[in-house]
Amino acid sequence: MQGEINKEKYVEVDKNLAIETSFPETDVRFHDVRSAPFELYGFYDPKDQPIFRRMSEDVAAATSSGVAVLARESSGGRVRFSTDSQYILIKAVMPVVGRSSHMTLAMSAGFDLYEDYPDGESRYIRVFMPPYDMDGGYEQIIRFGSRKMRYFTINFPIHSVVSELYVGLQEDAALGEGRKYLNSKPIVIYGSSIVHGTAATRPGLIYTNTLSRYLNMNVVNLGFSGRALGEAAMADWIASQDMLLFVLDYDHNAPDPEHLRKTHLPFFRRIRAAQPTLPVITVTRPNIKVDEANVPARKDVVSDTFRTAWDEGDRRIFYVDGESFYSGPRMDECSSDVGHPNDLGHTLIAAGMEDEIRRVLRECEVGIV
């Protein structure tokens, strides 16, 4: 009997987990999100690239073979639009789907949907849930109880390569631009798998996307899982970006304190040389249980970058102790595997960074207050 049960698909045991794979709607018109009035965020040259990549292919390859692979993943990418359609049906073409024990399929390959309101708030609706045995992409639908004009954000998957995304709406539905962020310039965050979003349960819950909602600003995700090593090519490319604020957060990926010391201050100096007035926040790791013996030395490196620049007269560099994000009675409940933050961990990082970013932007008199 046990063997027979084990042969069953779980969705045949619990029908609530079944995923709809065919749709009765016959009045569907598909729209390519690369075309107006859709607005894409978090991608490099999305209208002219064959996939939704996060940075230049040439620069990614010059940085490392690992970054060349990971820059193809769509983490942190978003599309915004408005419509009065009674449903949204997506059709995604995905030549590579990341799978790992650390990740839910909803996170690695799913898109999730938020409704955006006039006051800047965004509220979660649902995940466009990928079928468990999906291969090469999928279609999924979210229906609404009424037909009216709504504004939406769709978050792209974290660990998959997306080459095409089409949004299906009622044939006679209105289609317009999405809501605008408070500032046209983005906040850029460079870092490890924590920034990349590994181990959140769905795309909207990674800390960069949560932070984007909290601040109502465009946050660009330059997290590279296991491959954020502070390379000069990466620093130079980031330094060339037109941004409102930069967050330097790659402590976890430096293999040891010596590597961090060799790269951290030079990385910052390349950014500062190109953008003398740019606010820069340096961050240490949130979870000190990974490489615990070297945590003090690692924190010293990041704080030394701050102190060196401060002593040289730089008043637009800031230091954040990432350990503060998890402090309190729930600090042991913030990770999925000791190192990677779970949903609670990502939420606490976003909340802590929101406070710091608001403070920095006020102090530097740029952006929001």
PDB file of N, CA and C in Angstrom, residues 85-134:
ATOM      1  N   SER A  85      -8.774  44.348 -18.245  1.00  0.00           N
ATOM      2  CA  SER A  85      -9.108  42.959 -18.541  1.00  0.00           C
ATOM      3  C   SER A  85      -9.546  42.231 -17.274  1.00  0.00           C
ATOM      4  N   GLN A  86     -10.467  41.278 -17.431  1.00  0.00           N
ATOM      5  CA  GLN A  86     -10.947  40.522 -16.278  1.00  0.00           C
ATOM      6  C   GLN A  86      -9.991  39.385 -15.909  1.00  0.00           C
ATOM      7  N   TYR A  87      -8.969  39.203 -16.702  1.00  0.00           N
ATOM      8  CA  TYR A  87      -7.962  38.186 -16.401  1.00  0.00           C
ATOM      9  C   TYR A  87      -6.630  38.603 -17.013  1.00  0.00           C
ATOM     10  N   ILE A  88      -5.557  38.000 -16.513  1.00  0.00           N
ATOM     11  CA  ILE A  88      -4.239  38.111 -17.130  1.00  0.00           C
ATOM     12  C   ILE A  88      -3.720  36.698 -17.340  1.00  0.00           C
ATOM     13  N   LEU A  89      -3.399  36.398 -18.579  1.00  0.00           N
ATOM     14  CA  LEU A  89      -2.840  35.107 -18.947  1.00  0.00           C
ATOM     15  C   LEU A  89      -1.426  35.344 -19.450  1.00  0.00           C
ATOM     16  N   ILE A  90      -0.444  34.708 -18.834  1.00  0.00           N
ATOM     17  CA  ILE A  90       0.925  34.885 -19.322  1.00  0.00           C
ATOM     18  C   ILE A  90       1.366  33.670 -20.118  1.00  0.00           C
ATOM     19  N   LYS A  91       2.216  33.933 -21.101  1.00  0.00           N
ATOM     20  CA  LYS A  91       2.877  32.881 -21.868  1.00  0.00           C
ATOM     21  C   LYS A  91       4.368  33.181 -21.810  1.00  0.00           C
ATOM     22  N   ALA A  92       5.127  32.327 -21.125  1.00  0.00           N
ATOM     23  CA  ALA A  92       6.568  32.543 -20.937  1.00  0.00           C
ATOM     24  C   ALA A  92       7.362  31.497 -21.710  1.00  0.00           C
ATOM     25  N   VAL A  93       8.397  31.950 -22.393  1.00  0.00           N
ATOM     26  CA  VAL A  93       9.349  31.052 -23.051  1.00  0.00           C
ATOM     27  C   VAL A  93      10.630  31.099 -22.242  1.00  0.00           C
ATOM     28  N   MET A  94      11.057  29.943 -21.742  1.00  0.00           N
ATOM     29  CA  MET A  94      12.157  29.880 -20.774  1.00  0.00           C
ATOM     30  C   MET A  94      13.120  28.761 -21.163  1.00  0.00           C
ATOM     31  N   PRO A  95      14.200  29.081 -21.884  1.00  0.00           N
ATOM     32  CA  PRO A  95      15.129  28.042 -22.338  1.00  0.00           C
ATOM     33  C   PRO A  95      15.903  27.364 -21.222  1.00  0.00           C
ATOM     34  N   VAL A  96      16.032  28.019 -20.064  1.00  0.00           N
ATOM     35  CA  VAL A  96      16.732  27.419 -18.928  1.00  0.00           C
ATOM     36  C   VAL A  96      15.908  27.665 -17.676  1.00  0.00           C
ATOM     37  N   VAL A  97      15.661  26.599 -16.908  1.00  0.00           N
ATOM     38  CA  VAL A  97      14.940  26.710 -15.638  1.00  0.00           C
ATOM     39  C   VAL A  97      15.841  26.180 -14.533  1.00  0.00           C
ATOM     40  N   GLY A  98      16.156  27.040 -13.556  1.00  0.00           N
ATOM     41  CA  GLY A  98      17.008  26.631 -12.450  1.00  0.00           C
ATOM     42  C   GLY A  98      16.255  25.747 -11.468  1.00  0.00           C
ATOM     43  N   ARG A  99      16.883  24.662 -11.041  1.00  0.00           N
ATOM     44  CA  ARG A  99      16.278  23.771 -10.049  1.00  0.00           C
ATOM     45  C   ARG A  99      17.334  23.440  -9.000  1.00  0.00           C
ATOM     46  N   SER A 100      16.945  23.526  -7.747  1.00  0.00           N
ATOM     47  CA  SER A 100      17.863  23.243  -6.646  1.00  0.00           C
ATOM     48  C   SER A 100      17.052  22.881  -5.417  1.00  0.00           C
ATOM     49  N   SER A 101      17.663  22.118  -4.517  1.00  0.00           N
ATOM     50  CA  SER A 101      17.008  21.773  -3.250  1.00  0.00           C
ATOM     51  C   SER A 101      16.704  23.010  -2.422  1.00  0.00           C
ATOM     52  N   HIS A 102      17.428  24.096  -2.655  1.00  0.00           N
ATOM     53  CA  HIS A 102      17.260  25.327  -1.883  1.00  0.00           C
ATOM     54  C   HIS A 102      16.073  26.162  -2.350  1.00  0.00           C
ATOM     55  N   MET A 103      15.462  25.793  -3.480  1.00  0.00           N
ATOM     56  CA  MET A 103      14.539  26.711  -4.131  1.00  0.00           C
ATOM     57  C   MET A 103      13.188  26.069  -4.383  1.00  0.00           C
ATOM     58  N   THR A 104      12.126  26.850  -4.241  1.00  0.00           N
ATOM     59  CA  THR A 104      10.829  26.420  -4.734  1.00  0.00           C
ATOM     60  C   THR A 104      10.766  26.677  -6.233  1.00  0.00           C
ATOM     61  N   LEU A 105       9.949  25.901  -6.937  1.00  0.00           N
ATOM     62  CA  LEU A 105       9.783  26.135  -8.365  1.00  0.00           C
ATOM     63  C   LEU A 105       9.079  27.466  -8.605  1.00  0.00           C
ATOM     64  N   ALA A 106       8.195  27.865  -7.672  1.00  0.00           N
ATOM     65  CA  ALA A 106       7.526  29.162  -7.785  1.00  0.00           C
ATOM     66  C   ALA A 106       8.530  30.302  -7.758  1.00  0.00           C
ATOM     67  N   MET A 107       9.630  30.136  -7.032  1.00  0.00           N
ATOM     68  CA  MET A 107      10.664  31.168  -6.988  1.00  0.00           C
ATOM     69  C   MET A 107      11.572  31.090  -8.208  1.00  0.00           C
ATOM     70  N   SER A 108      12.070  29.908  -8.511  1.00  0.00           N
ATOM     71  CA  SER A 108      13.070  29.800  -9.573  1.00  0.00           C
ATOM     72  C   SER A 108      12.465  30.030 -10.947  1.00  0.00           C
ATOM     73  N   ALA A 109      11.183  29.662 -11.138  1.00  0.00           N
ATOM     74  CA  ALA A 109      10.597  29.744 -12.473  1.00  0.00           C
ATOM     75  C   ALA A 109       9.275  30.497 -12.521  1.00  0.00           C
ATOM     76  N   GLY A 110       8.734  30.901 -11.376  1.00  0.00           N
ATOM     77  CA  GLY A 110       7.429  31.549 -11.354  1.00  0.00           C
ATOM     78  C   GLY A 110       7.497  33.057 -11.558  1.00  0.00           C
ATOM     79  N   PHE A 111       6.399  33.600 -12.005  1.00  0.00           N
ATOM     80  CA  PHE A 111       6.173  35.047 -12.061  1.00  0.00           C
ATOM     81  C   PHE A 111       5.097  35.339 -11.016  1.00  0.00           C
ATOM     82  N   ASP A 112       5.211  36.448 -10.301  1.00  0.00           N
ATOM     83  CA  ASP A 112       4.095  36.776  -9.406  1.00  0.00           C
ATOM     84  C   ASP A 112       3.564  38.175  -9.690  1.00  0.00           C
ATOM     85  N   LEU A 113       2.296  38.370  -9.325  1.00  0.00           N
ATOM     86  CA  LEU A 113       1.529  39.537  -9.733  1.00  0.00           C
ATOM     87  C   LEU A 113       1.162  40.394  -8.529  1.00  0.00           C
ATOM     88  N   TYR A 114       1.387  41.711  -8.670  1.00  0.00           N
ATOM     89  CA  TYR A 114       1.004  42.696  -7.658  1.00  0.00           C
ATOM     90  C   TYR A 114       0.132  43.754  -8.311  1.00  0.00           C
ATOM     91  N   GLU A 115      -0.822  44.271  -7.529  1.00  0.00           N
ATOM     92  CA  GLU A 115      -1.600  45.419  -7.977  1.00  0.00           C
ATOM     93  C   GLU A 115      -1.023  46.678  -7.348  1.00  0.00           C
ATOM     94  N   ASP A 116      -0.841  47.713  -8.171  1.00  0.00           N
ATOM     95  CA  ASP A 116      -0.207  48.959  -7.746  1.00  0.00           C
ATOM     96  C   ASP A 116      -1.269  50.045  -7.577  1.00  0.00           C
ATOM     97  N   TYR A 117      -1.188  50.762  -6.456  1.00  0.00           N
ATOM     98  CA  TYR A 117      -2.213  51.739  -6.095  1.00  0.00           C
ATOM     99  C   TYR A 117      -1.669  53.168  -6.193  1.00  0.00           C
ATOM    100  N   PRO A 118      -2.571  54.161  -6.248  1.00  0.00           N
ATOM    101  CA  PRO A 118      -2.126  55.556  -6.448  1.00  0.00           C
ATOM    102  C   PRO A 118      -1.199  56.072  -5.354  1.00  0.00           C
ATOM    103  N   ASP A 119      -1.310  55.543  -4.132  1.00  0.00           N
ATOM    104  CA  ASP A 119      -0.465  56.026  -3.040  1.00  0.00           C
ATOM    105  C   ASP A 119       0.923  55.395  -3.053  1.00  0.00           C
ATOM    106  N   GLY A 120       1.217  54.564  -4.044  1.00  0.00           N
ATOM    107  CA  GLY A 120       2.525  53.925  -4.150  1.00  0.00           C
ATOM    108  C   GLY A 120       2.574  52.527  -3.582  1.00  0.00           C
ATOM    109  N   GLU A 121       1.511  52.113  -2.889  1.00  0.00           N
ATOM    110  CA  GLU A 121       1.495  50.768  -2.310  1.00  0.00           C
ATOM    111  C   GLU A 121       1.263  49.729  -3.403  1.00  0.00           C
ATOM    112  N   SER A 122       1.869  48.554  -3.243  1.00  0.00           N
ATOM    113  CA  SER A 122       1.637  47.423  -4.128  1.00  0.00           C
ATOM    114  C   SER A 122       1.223  46.221  -3.283  1.00  0.00           C
ATOM    115  N   ARG A 123       0.167  45.551  -3.709  1.00  0.00           N
ATOM    116  CA  ARG A 123      -0.363  44.425  -2.936  1.00  0.00           C
ATOM    117  C   ARG A 123      -0.321  43.146  -3.759  1.00  0.00           C
ATOM    118  N   TYR A 124       0.123  42.100  -3.116  1.00  0.00           N
ATOM    119  CA  TYR A 124       0.265  40.794  -3.762  1.00  0.00           C
ATOM    120  C   TYR A 124      -1.100  40.225  -4.130  1.00  0.00           C
ATOM    121  N   ILE A 125      -1.172  39.654  -5.344  1.00  0.00           N
ATOM    122  CA  ILE A 125      -2.397  38.974  -5.786  1.00  0.00           C
ATOM    123  C   ILE A 125      -2.188  37.461  -5.794  1.00  0.00           C
ATOM    124  N   ARG A 126      -1.308  36.976  -6.668  1.00  0.00           N
ATOM    125  CA  ARG A 126      -1.060  35.533  -6.761  1.00  0.00           C
ATOM    126  C   ARG A 126       0.196  35.282  -7.575  1.00  0.00           C
ATOM    127  N   VAL A 127       0.658  34.033  -7.528  1.00  0.00           N
ATOM    128  CA  VAL A 127       1.742  33.581  -8.407  1.00  0.00           C
ATOM    129  C   VAL A 127       1.133  32.977  -9.671  1.00  0.00           C
ATOM    130  N   PHE A 128       1.740  33.294 -10.807  1.00  0.00           N
ATOM    131  CA  PHE A 128       1.476  32.517 -12.007  1.00  0.00           C
ATOM    132  C   PHE A 128       2.274  31.213 -11.827  1.00  0.00           C
ATOM    133  N   MET A 129       1.639  30.215 -11.262  1.00  0.00           N
ATOM    134  CA  MET A 129       2.362  29.036 -10.767  1.00  0.00           C
ATOM    135  C   MET A 129       2.781  28.118 -11.912  1.00  0.00           C
ATOM    136  N   PRO A 130       4.068  27.805 -12.013  1.00  0.00           N
ATOM    137  CA  PRO A 130       4.504  26.898 -13.077  1.00  0.00           C
ATOM    138  C   PRO A 130       4.131  25.451 -12.753  1.00  0.00           C
ATOM    139  N   PRO A 131       3.713  24.676 -13.743  1.00  0.00           N
ATOM    140  CA  PRO A 131       3.484  23.238 -13.516  1.00  0.00           C
ATOM    141  C   PRO A 131       4.782  22.559 -13.088  1.00  0.00           C
ATOM    142  N   TYR A 132       4.669  21.543 -12.245  1.00  0.00           N
ATOM    143  CA  TYR A 132       5.849  20.901 -11.672  1.00  0.00           C
ATOM    144  C   TYR A 132       6.772  20.324 -12.742  1.00  0.00           C
ATOM    145  N   ASP A 133       6.189  19.767 -13.802  1.00  0.00           N
ATOM    146  CA  ASP A 133       7.001  19.125 -14.842  1.00  0.00           C
ATOM    147  C   ASP A 133       7.208  20.022 -16.059  1.00  0.00           C
ATOM    148  N   MET A 134       7.120  21.337 -15.860  1.00  0.00           N
ATOM    149  CA  MET A 134       7.274  22.270 -16.969  1.00  0.00           C
ATOM    150  C   MET A 134       8.631  22.131 -17.639  1.00  0.00           C
TER     151      MET A 134
END
